[in-house]
Structure formats: C-alpha cells, structure tokens
Short mmCIF file of C-alpha atoms and ligand atoms in Angstrom, two decimals:
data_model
loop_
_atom_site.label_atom_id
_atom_site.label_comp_id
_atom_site.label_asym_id
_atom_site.label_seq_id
_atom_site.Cartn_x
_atom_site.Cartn_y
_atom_site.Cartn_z
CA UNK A 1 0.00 0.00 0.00
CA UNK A 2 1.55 3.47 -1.26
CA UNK A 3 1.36 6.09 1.58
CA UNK A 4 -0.42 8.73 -0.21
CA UNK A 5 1.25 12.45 0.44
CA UNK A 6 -0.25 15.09 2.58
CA UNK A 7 -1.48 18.71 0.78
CA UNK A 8 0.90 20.23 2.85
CA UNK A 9 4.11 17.91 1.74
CA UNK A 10 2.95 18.58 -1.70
CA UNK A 11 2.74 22.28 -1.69
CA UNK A 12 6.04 22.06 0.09
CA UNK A 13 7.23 20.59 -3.20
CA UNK A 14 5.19 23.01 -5.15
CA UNK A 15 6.56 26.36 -3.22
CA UNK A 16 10.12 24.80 -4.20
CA UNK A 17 9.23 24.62 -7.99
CA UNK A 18 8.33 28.24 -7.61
CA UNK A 19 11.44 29.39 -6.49
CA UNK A 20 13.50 26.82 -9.37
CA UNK A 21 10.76 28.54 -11.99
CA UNK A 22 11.76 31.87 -10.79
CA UNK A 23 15.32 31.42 -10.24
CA UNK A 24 15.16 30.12 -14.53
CA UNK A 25 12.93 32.96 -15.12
CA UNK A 26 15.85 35.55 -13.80
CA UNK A 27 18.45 33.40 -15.52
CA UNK A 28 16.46 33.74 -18.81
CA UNK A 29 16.03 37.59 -17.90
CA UNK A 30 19.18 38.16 -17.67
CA UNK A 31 20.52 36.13 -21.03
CA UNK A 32 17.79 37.93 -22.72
CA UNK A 33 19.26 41.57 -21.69
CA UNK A 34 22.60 40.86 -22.79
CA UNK A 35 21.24 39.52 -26.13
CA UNK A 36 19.43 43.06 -26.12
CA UNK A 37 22.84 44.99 -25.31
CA UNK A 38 24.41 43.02 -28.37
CA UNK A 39 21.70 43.94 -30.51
CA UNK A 40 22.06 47.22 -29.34
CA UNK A 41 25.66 47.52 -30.14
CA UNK A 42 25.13 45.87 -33.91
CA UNK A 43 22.86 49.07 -34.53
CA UNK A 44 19.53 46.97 -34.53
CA UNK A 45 17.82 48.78 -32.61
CA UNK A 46 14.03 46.42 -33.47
CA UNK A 47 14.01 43.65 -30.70
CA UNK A 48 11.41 41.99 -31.55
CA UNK A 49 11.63 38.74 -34.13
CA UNK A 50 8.45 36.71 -34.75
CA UNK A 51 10.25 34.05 -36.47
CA UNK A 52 12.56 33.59 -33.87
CA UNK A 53 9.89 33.27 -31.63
CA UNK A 54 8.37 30.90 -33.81
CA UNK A 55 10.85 28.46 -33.62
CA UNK A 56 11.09 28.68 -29.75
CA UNK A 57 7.32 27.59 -29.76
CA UNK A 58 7.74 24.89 -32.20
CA UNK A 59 10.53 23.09 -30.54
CA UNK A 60 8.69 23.20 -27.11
CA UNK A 61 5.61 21.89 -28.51
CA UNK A 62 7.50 19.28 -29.58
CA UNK A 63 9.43 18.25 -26.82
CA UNK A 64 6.14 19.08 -24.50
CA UNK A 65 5.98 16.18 -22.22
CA UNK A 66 2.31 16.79 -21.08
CA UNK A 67 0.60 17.45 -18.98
CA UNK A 68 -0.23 20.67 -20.32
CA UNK A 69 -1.75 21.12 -23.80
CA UNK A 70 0.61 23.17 -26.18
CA UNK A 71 -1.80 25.69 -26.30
CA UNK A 72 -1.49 26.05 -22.58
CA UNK A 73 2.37 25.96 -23.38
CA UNK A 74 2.42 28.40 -25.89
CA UNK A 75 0.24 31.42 -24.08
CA UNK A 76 2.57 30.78 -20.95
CA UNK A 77 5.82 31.10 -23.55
CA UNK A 78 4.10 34.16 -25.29
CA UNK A 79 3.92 36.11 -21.86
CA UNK A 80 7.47 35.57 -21.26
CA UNK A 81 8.72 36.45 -24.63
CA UNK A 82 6.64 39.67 -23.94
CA UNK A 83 8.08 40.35 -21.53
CA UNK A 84 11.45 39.93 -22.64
CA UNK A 85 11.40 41.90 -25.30
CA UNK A 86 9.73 44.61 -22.77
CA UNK A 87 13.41 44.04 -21.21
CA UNK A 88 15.28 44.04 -24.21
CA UNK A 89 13.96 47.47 -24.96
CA UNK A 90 13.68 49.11 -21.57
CA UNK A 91 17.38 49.14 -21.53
CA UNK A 92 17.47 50.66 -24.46
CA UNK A 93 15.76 53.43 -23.56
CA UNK A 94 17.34 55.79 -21.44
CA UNK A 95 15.45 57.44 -17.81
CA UNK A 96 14.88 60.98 -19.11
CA UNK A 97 15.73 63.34 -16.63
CA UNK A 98 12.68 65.10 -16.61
CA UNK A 99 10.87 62.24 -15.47
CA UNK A 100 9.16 61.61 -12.46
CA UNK A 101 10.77 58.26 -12.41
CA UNK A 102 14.04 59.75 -12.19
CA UNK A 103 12.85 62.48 -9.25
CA UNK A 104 9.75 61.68 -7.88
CA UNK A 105 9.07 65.39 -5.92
CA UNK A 106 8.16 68.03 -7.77
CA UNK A 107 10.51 70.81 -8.91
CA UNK A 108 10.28 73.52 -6.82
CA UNK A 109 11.98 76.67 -8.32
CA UNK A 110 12.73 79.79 -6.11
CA UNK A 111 13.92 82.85 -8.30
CA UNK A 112 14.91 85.64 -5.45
CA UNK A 113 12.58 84.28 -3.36
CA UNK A 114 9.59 83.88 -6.03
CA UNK A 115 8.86 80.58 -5.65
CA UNK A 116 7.04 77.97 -8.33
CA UNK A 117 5.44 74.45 -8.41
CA UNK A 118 4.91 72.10 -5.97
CA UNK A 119 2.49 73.02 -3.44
CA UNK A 120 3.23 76.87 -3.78
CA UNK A 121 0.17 78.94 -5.03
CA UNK A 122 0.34 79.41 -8.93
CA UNK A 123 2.08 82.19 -10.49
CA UNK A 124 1.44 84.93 -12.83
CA UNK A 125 3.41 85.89 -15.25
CA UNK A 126 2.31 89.05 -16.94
CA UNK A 127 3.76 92.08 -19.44
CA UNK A 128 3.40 93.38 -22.92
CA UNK A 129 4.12 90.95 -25.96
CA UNK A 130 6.93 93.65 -26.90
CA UNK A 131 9.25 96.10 -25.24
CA UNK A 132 8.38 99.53 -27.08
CA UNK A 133 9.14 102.17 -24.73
CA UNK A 134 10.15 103.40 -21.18
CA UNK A 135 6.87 105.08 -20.80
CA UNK A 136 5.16 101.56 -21.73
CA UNK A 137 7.23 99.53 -19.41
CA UNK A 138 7.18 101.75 -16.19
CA UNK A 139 3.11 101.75 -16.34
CA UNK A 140 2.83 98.24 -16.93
CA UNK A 141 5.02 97.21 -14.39
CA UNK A 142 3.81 99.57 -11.93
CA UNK A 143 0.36 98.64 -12.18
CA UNK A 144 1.03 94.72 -12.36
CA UNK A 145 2.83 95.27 -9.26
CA UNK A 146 -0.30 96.67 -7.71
CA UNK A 147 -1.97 93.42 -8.33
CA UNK A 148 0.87 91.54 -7.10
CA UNK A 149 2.19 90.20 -10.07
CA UNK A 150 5.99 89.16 -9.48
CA UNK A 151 7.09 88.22 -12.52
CA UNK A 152 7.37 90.81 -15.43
CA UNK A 153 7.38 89.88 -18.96
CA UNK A 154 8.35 91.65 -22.41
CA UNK A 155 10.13 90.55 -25.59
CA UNK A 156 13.25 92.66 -26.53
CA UNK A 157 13.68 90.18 -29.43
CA UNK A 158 10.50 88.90 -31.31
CA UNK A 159 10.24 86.18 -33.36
CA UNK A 160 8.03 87.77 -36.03
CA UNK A 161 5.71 85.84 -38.79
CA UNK A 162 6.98 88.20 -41.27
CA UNK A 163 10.64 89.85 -41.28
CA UNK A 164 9.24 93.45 -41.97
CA UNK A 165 7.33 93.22 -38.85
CA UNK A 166 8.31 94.69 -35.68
CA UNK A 167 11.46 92.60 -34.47
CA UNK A 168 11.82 94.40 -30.85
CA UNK A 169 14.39 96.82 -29.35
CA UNK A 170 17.12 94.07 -28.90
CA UNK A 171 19.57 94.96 -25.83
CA UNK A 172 17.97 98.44 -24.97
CA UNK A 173 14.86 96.40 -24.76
CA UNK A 174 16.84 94.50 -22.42
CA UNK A 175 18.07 97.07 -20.24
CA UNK A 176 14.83 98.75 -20.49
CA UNK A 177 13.37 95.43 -19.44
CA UNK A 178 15.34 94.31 -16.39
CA UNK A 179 15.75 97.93 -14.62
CA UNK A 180 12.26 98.42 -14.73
CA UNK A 181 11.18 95.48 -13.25
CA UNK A 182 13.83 95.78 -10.87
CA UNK A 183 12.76 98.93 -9.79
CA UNK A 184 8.89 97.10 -9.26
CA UNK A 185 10.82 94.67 -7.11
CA UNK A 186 9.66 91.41 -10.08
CA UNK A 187 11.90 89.17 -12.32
CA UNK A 188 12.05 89.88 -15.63
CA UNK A 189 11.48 87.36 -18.02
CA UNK A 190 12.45 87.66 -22.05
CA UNK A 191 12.52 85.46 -25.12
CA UNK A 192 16.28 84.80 -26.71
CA UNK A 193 16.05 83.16 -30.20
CA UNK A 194 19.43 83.22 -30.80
CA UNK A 195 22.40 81.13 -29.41
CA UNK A 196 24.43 84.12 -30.20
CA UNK A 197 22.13 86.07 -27.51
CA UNK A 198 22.30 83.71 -25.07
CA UNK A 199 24.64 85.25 -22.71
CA UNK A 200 23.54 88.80 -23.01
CA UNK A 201 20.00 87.97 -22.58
CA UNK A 202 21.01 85.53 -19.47
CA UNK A 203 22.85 88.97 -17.78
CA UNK A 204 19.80 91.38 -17.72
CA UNK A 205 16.88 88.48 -17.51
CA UNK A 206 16.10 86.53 -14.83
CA UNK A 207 14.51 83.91 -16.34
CA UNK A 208 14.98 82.94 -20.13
CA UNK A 209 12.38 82.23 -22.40
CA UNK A 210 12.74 79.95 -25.44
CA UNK A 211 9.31 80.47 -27.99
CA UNK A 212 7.31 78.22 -29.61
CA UNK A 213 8.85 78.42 -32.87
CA UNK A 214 12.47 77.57 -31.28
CA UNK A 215 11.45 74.50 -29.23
CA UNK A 216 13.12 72.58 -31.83
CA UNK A 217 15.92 74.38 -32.06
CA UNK A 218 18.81 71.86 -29.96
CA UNK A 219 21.58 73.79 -30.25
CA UNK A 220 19.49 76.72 -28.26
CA UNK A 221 18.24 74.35 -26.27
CA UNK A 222 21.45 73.30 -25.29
CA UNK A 223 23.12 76.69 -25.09
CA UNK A 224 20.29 77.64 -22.31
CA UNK A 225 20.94 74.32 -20.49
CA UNK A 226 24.67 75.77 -19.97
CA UNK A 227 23.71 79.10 -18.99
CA UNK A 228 22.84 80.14 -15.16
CA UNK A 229 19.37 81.44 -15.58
CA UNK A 230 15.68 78.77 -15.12
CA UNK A 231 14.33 78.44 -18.39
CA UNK A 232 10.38 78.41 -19.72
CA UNK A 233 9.98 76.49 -22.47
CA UNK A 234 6.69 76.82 -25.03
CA UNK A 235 5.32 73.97 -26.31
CA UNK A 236 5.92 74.27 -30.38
CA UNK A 237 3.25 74.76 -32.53
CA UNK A 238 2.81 71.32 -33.62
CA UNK A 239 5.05 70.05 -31.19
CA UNK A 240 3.89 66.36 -29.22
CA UNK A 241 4.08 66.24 -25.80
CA UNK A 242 6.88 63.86 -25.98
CA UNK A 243 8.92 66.27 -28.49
CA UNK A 244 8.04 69.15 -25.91
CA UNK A 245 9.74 66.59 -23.06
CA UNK A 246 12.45 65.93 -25.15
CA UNK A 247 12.72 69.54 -25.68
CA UNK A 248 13.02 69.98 -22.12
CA UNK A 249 15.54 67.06 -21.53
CA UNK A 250 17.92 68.94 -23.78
CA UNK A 251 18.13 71.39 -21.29
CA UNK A 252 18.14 69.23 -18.51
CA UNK A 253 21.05 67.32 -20.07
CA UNK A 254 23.11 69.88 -20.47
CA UNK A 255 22.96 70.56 -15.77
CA UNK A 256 20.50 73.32 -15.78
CA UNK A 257 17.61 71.45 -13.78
CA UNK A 258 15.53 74.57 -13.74
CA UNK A 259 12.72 74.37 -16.19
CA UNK A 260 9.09 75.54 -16.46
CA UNK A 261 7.56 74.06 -19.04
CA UNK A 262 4.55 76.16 -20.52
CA UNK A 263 1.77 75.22 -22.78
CA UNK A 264 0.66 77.88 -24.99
CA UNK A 265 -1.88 76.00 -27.44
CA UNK A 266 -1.09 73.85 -30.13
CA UNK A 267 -1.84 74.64 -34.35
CA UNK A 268 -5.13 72.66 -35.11
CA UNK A 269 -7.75 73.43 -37.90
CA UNK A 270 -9.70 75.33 -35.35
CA UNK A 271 -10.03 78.96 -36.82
CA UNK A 272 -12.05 80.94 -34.04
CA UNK A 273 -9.15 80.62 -31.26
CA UNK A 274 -5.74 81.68 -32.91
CA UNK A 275 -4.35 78.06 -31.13
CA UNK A 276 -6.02 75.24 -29.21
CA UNK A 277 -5.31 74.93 -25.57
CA UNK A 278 -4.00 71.27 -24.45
CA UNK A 279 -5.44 71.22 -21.53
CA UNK A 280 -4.55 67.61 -21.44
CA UNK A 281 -0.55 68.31 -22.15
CA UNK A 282 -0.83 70.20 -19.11
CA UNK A 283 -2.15 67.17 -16.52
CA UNK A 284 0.34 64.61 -18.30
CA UNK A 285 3.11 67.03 -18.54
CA UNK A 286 2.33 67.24 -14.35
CA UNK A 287 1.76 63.66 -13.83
CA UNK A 288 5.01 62.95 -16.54
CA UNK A 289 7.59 65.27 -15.32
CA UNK A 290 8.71 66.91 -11.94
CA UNK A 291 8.52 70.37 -13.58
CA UNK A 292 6.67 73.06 -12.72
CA UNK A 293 4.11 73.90 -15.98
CA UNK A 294 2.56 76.98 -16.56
CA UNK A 295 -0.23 77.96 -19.33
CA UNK A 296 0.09 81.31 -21.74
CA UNK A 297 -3.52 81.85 -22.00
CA UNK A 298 -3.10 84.70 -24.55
CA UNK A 299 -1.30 82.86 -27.08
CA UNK A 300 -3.61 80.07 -26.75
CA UNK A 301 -6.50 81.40 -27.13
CA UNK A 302 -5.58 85.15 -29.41
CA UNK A 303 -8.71 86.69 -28.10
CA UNK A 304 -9.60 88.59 -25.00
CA UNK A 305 -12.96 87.28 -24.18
CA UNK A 306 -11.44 83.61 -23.36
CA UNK A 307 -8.22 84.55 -21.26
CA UNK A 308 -10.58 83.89 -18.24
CA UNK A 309 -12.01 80.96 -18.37
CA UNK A 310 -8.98 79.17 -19.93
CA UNK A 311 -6.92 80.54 -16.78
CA UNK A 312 -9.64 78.64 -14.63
CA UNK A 313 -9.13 75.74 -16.52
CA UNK A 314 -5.37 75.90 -16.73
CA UNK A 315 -5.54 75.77 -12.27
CA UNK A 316 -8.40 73.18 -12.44
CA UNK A 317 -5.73 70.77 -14.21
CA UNK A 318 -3.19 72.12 -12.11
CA UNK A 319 -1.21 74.35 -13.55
CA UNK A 320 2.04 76.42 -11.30
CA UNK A 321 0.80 79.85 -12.98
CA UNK A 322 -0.67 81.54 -16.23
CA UNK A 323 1.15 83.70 -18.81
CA UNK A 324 -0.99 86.57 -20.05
CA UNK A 325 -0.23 89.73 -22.00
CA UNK A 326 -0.79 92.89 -20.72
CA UNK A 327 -0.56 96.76 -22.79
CA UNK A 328 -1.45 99.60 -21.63
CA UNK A 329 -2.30 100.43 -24.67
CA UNK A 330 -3.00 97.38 -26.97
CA UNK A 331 -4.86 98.98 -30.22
CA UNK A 332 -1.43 100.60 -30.52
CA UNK A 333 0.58 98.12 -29.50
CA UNK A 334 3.38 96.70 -31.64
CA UNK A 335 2.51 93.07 -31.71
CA UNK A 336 -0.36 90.97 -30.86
CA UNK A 337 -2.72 93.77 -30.48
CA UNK A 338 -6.25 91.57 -30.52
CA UNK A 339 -5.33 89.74 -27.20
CA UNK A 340 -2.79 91.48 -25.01
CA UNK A 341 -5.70 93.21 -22.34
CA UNK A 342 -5.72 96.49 -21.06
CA UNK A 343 -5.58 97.29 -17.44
CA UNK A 344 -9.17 97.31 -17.03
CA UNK A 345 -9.23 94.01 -18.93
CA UNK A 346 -6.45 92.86 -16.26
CA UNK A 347 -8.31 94.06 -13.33
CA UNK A 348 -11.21 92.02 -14.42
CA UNK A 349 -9.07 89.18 -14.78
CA UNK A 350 -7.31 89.49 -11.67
CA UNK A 351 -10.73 90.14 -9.86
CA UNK A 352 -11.84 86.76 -11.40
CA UNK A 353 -8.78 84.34 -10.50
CA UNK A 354 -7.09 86.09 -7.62
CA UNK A 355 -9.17 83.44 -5.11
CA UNK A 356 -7.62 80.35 -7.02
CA UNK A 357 -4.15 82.35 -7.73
CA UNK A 358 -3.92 83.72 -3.96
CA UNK A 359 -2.15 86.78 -5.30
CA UNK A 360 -2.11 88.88 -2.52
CA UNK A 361 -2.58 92.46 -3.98
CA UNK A 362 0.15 95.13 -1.83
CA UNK A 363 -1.27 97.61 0.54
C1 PEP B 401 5.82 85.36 -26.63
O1 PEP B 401 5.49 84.90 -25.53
O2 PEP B 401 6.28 86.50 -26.76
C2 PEP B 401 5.68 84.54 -27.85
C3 PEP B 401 6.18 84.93 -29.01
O3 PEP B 401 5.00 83.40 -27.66
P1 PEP B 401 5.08 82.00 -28.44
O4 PEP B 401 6.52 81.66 -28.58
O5 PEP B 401 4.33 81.08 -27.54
O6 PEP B 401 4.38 82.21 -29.76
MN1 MN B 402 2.78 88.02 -27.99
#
C-alpha cells in the first residue's frame, strides 16, 4: 500500500518549484538583456523577431511532455517572450531626466525668493508681448505690481511671422526690461532666439524664455541648459508632448535642472481661437515630469474674451501659474494687439482668478 502524500508535503514541493521557476525565469532575464545589449551595439535597434519566436514555440511543442496542452504551453511562452522583449527594450531606452521616475518630488523653483510648483500657489506671469518704450514699461510694471504680479514679462527680441514686422528693441529692450522690473521689485522674463544672444539675454533676464517656434531648435536648447538662468519652455506649434519633453531634456542634459515648461496651445484646424489649448498636455506634462508647468492663456487662445475661463481651466488641471499679455495700450501696440488686455481688462481678470491664484494684492 503506497502512503499517499499530505497537501501540505505537496505544496512544500510546489513552493520549491516556484522558487527553481523563478530562479530560470531571472536566468532567462538576464541572457535575454545581454542579447538586447548586443543587438544594441550591432545598430539593430528592433528587438522583436516573430520568427525567432516561432521556432522557440515549435521546438517546445514538440518536446512538450504533457501534462499541459501546447496551447497552454504556448500562451505561458508568449507572456514571457513579452516580456522579454519589454526588457530588451527598456534598456534601451534611457530614464529621461525630466521624469518623475528619475525624481519623484516636484521641482520647486525659487527665483529671489519667487517661488514655483509644488504646493506653492500658482504664479502669474504678466507684461506686454513687446518692449516699445520706457513710458510703456514703467506703467505696466507699476500697475502689475499693484496686483501683485511678481514676474514681469516683455520681448526685446520677437520672433516675427513676417521679417518686416516689428522685431523688438534688442539689448535696450533689455536694459529697459530688467531695470524696470527691478525697480517694481519682479523678475524679468524675455525670449532669446538666438544662441548668439544667449549670454547677453542671461545677464539682464532673470529667467529665459525659449518660444514656440524655437522648441526645436537643440543647439538653443542646449546653449540655455549651460547658462545660469531657469528656463520656460513653449510647447511648439505642432510640437507632441513627448517632443516638448524631449525639448526639455535637452536642457536638462546639459545641468540646468531649472525648467518651467509652458503650454501655450497647439496649431489645429480650429479657426475661431488663434491656437487650441491642451489642456490635457498640461495634466500629463504634471503627472510625466517633476517640472513646474505653466499655461500662456493669450497665445492660446488670441482673443480677449477667453483669457478667463482658460486661466480657470489651466488651475483646475493644475497648472504652477498663467502667462498673459498685458498693454497699456494694446490697439497701438506693436505686436499681438487683438489679445494682449488692457488694465481694465487685467483688473477684471485678476478680480476673477485672484481666489484660485492667492495673489495677494500690496497695501
Ligand atoms: C511670446 O510669448 O512672446 C511669444 C512669441 O509666444 P510664443 O513663442 O508662444 O508664440
Ligand atoms: Mn505676444
């Protein structure tokens, strides 16, 4: 008579097989990552080969001893060639930088104390589209600084649609620029297009912007990622959101860790709003990246009458601030004159955000 074994001697025996599967599942893992590396290093960068695969599931159905039907056999095998090749290719692919994967916290930036993303309350960044004049410059900033805005904006070099148009005061702009929001006690942020520019744009600005239309451009990209100065980066016009993170990672690469990305509407066939706002670049760029990201609700949306609800959106989806325009005179301004608001337009707008901005407006 046989003694017949107990459950628990048997799943004694099972718990081992576990541990031999597993310890021939790593062994597999880690033949399969070097094959990856030498793939890799031949320049073939496509892992995946269905006729290799093939041949694995032929010769195990043939040598299947039962008592598993090769069906059975062959959706276990699939899984793990899945994911193999998920391993083959994951070391291919490099952590970006910007990543949350790489740096879980979020980003928090402090400019002279002016502090953004995280948990801090969102930002405004606010100014004309152009630097035109002292006169221009001293109102605007005055008055934003009555309604607490910190960071002032202006372009002293403009990337124009056509080259007859208005292409900004270049360094007087700049010097215009950064003593007059020093004197306001606020940053001063300005657009460089130009690696050439870099370093005398870095020296009056306190924050560099790169535009839309130069999100692609690496080498400035990489210039800015060498110079001392945070960085907001626009989405391009028909940039993805991974070519936008990329973008960023340039910058990253290159040691300057202090980026804010900003989304600033995207070219679609949508006529009635001069771009259309990603609202959803916004949430993944947050949930993506450890970077604070900011929306330019003027650019976005190239008409007044939206700037407001848009900026609600943008700090429902949790944006670290809003980028608006502000003239004091915009039917005369030099650029953008449909959507840069006036100071009544502003006071509206402040009136109707400051709650979910907390922008405390100065005695
Ligand atoms: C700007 O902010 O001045 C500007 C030109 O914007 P964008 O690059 O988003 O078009
Ligand atoms: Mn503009």
């Amino acid at each position: 008579m046989t003694s017949q074994r107990s459950i628990d001697d048997l799943r004694a025996e099972i718990d081992q097989i576990n541990r031999e599967l597993l310890t021939l599942m790593s062994k597999r893992g880690e033949v399969v990552a070097l094959i990856g590396h030498a793939k890799t290093q031949e320049g073939r960068p496509n892992h995946y080969d269905p006729a290799r695969e093939e041949q694995q599931l032929r010769e195990l159905e043939a040598l299947n001893p039962g008592p598993f039907p090769a069906s059975t056999i062959k959706t276990i095998f699939k899984e793990i060639f899945k994911a193999s090749l998920a391993l083959e290719e994951s070391n291919d692919k490099k952590q970006l930088l910007v990543s949350r994967k790489v740096k879980r916290e979020d980003t928090v930036l402090d400019i002279d104390g002016v502090r953004i993303g995280g948990n801090e309350p969102p930002i405004i960044i606010a100014g004309p589209c152009s630097i035109e004049s002292e006169e221009q410059m001293e109102q605007t900033a005055a008055f934003l600084q009555g309604k607490g805005v910190k960071i002032l904006r202006g372009g002293a070099y403009k990337p124009r649609t056509s080259p007859y148009g208005f292409q900004g005061m270049g360094v007087d702009g700049l010097i215009l620029g950064s003593s007059v929001a020093r004197e306001h006690g606020q940053l001063f942020i300005t657009e460089v297009m130009d690696t050439r520019d870099v370093e005398v744009v870095a020296e009056y600005a306190d924050i560099l912007q790169i535009g839309a239309r130069n999100m692609h451009n690496f080498a400035l990209l990489r210039e800015v990622g060498r110079a001392r100065r945070p960085v907001l980066l626009k989405r391009g016009l028909s940039a993805t959101i991974e070519e936008w993170l990329y973008a960023a990672e340039y910058i990253l690469s290159e040691g300057n860790n202090e980026v804010i990305l900003c989304e600033r509407g995207i070219r679609t066939y949508e006529k009635w709003t001069r771009n259309t706002l990603d609202l959803s670049a916004v949430a993944l760029a947050k949930q993506e990246t450890h970077l604070p990201v900011i929306v330019d609700v003027t650019h976005a949306a190239g008409r007044r009458d939206l700037l407001i609800p848009l900026a609600k959106a943008a700090l429902a989806v949790g944006a670290d601030g809003i980028h608006i325009e502000v003239h004091p005179s915009p039917a005369t301004a030099l650029s953008d004159n449909e959507q840069q608001l006036d100071f009544a337009g502003y006071e509206q707008f402040h009136a109707a955000l400051s709650s979910m901005m907390r922008v405390a407006t100065p005695a």
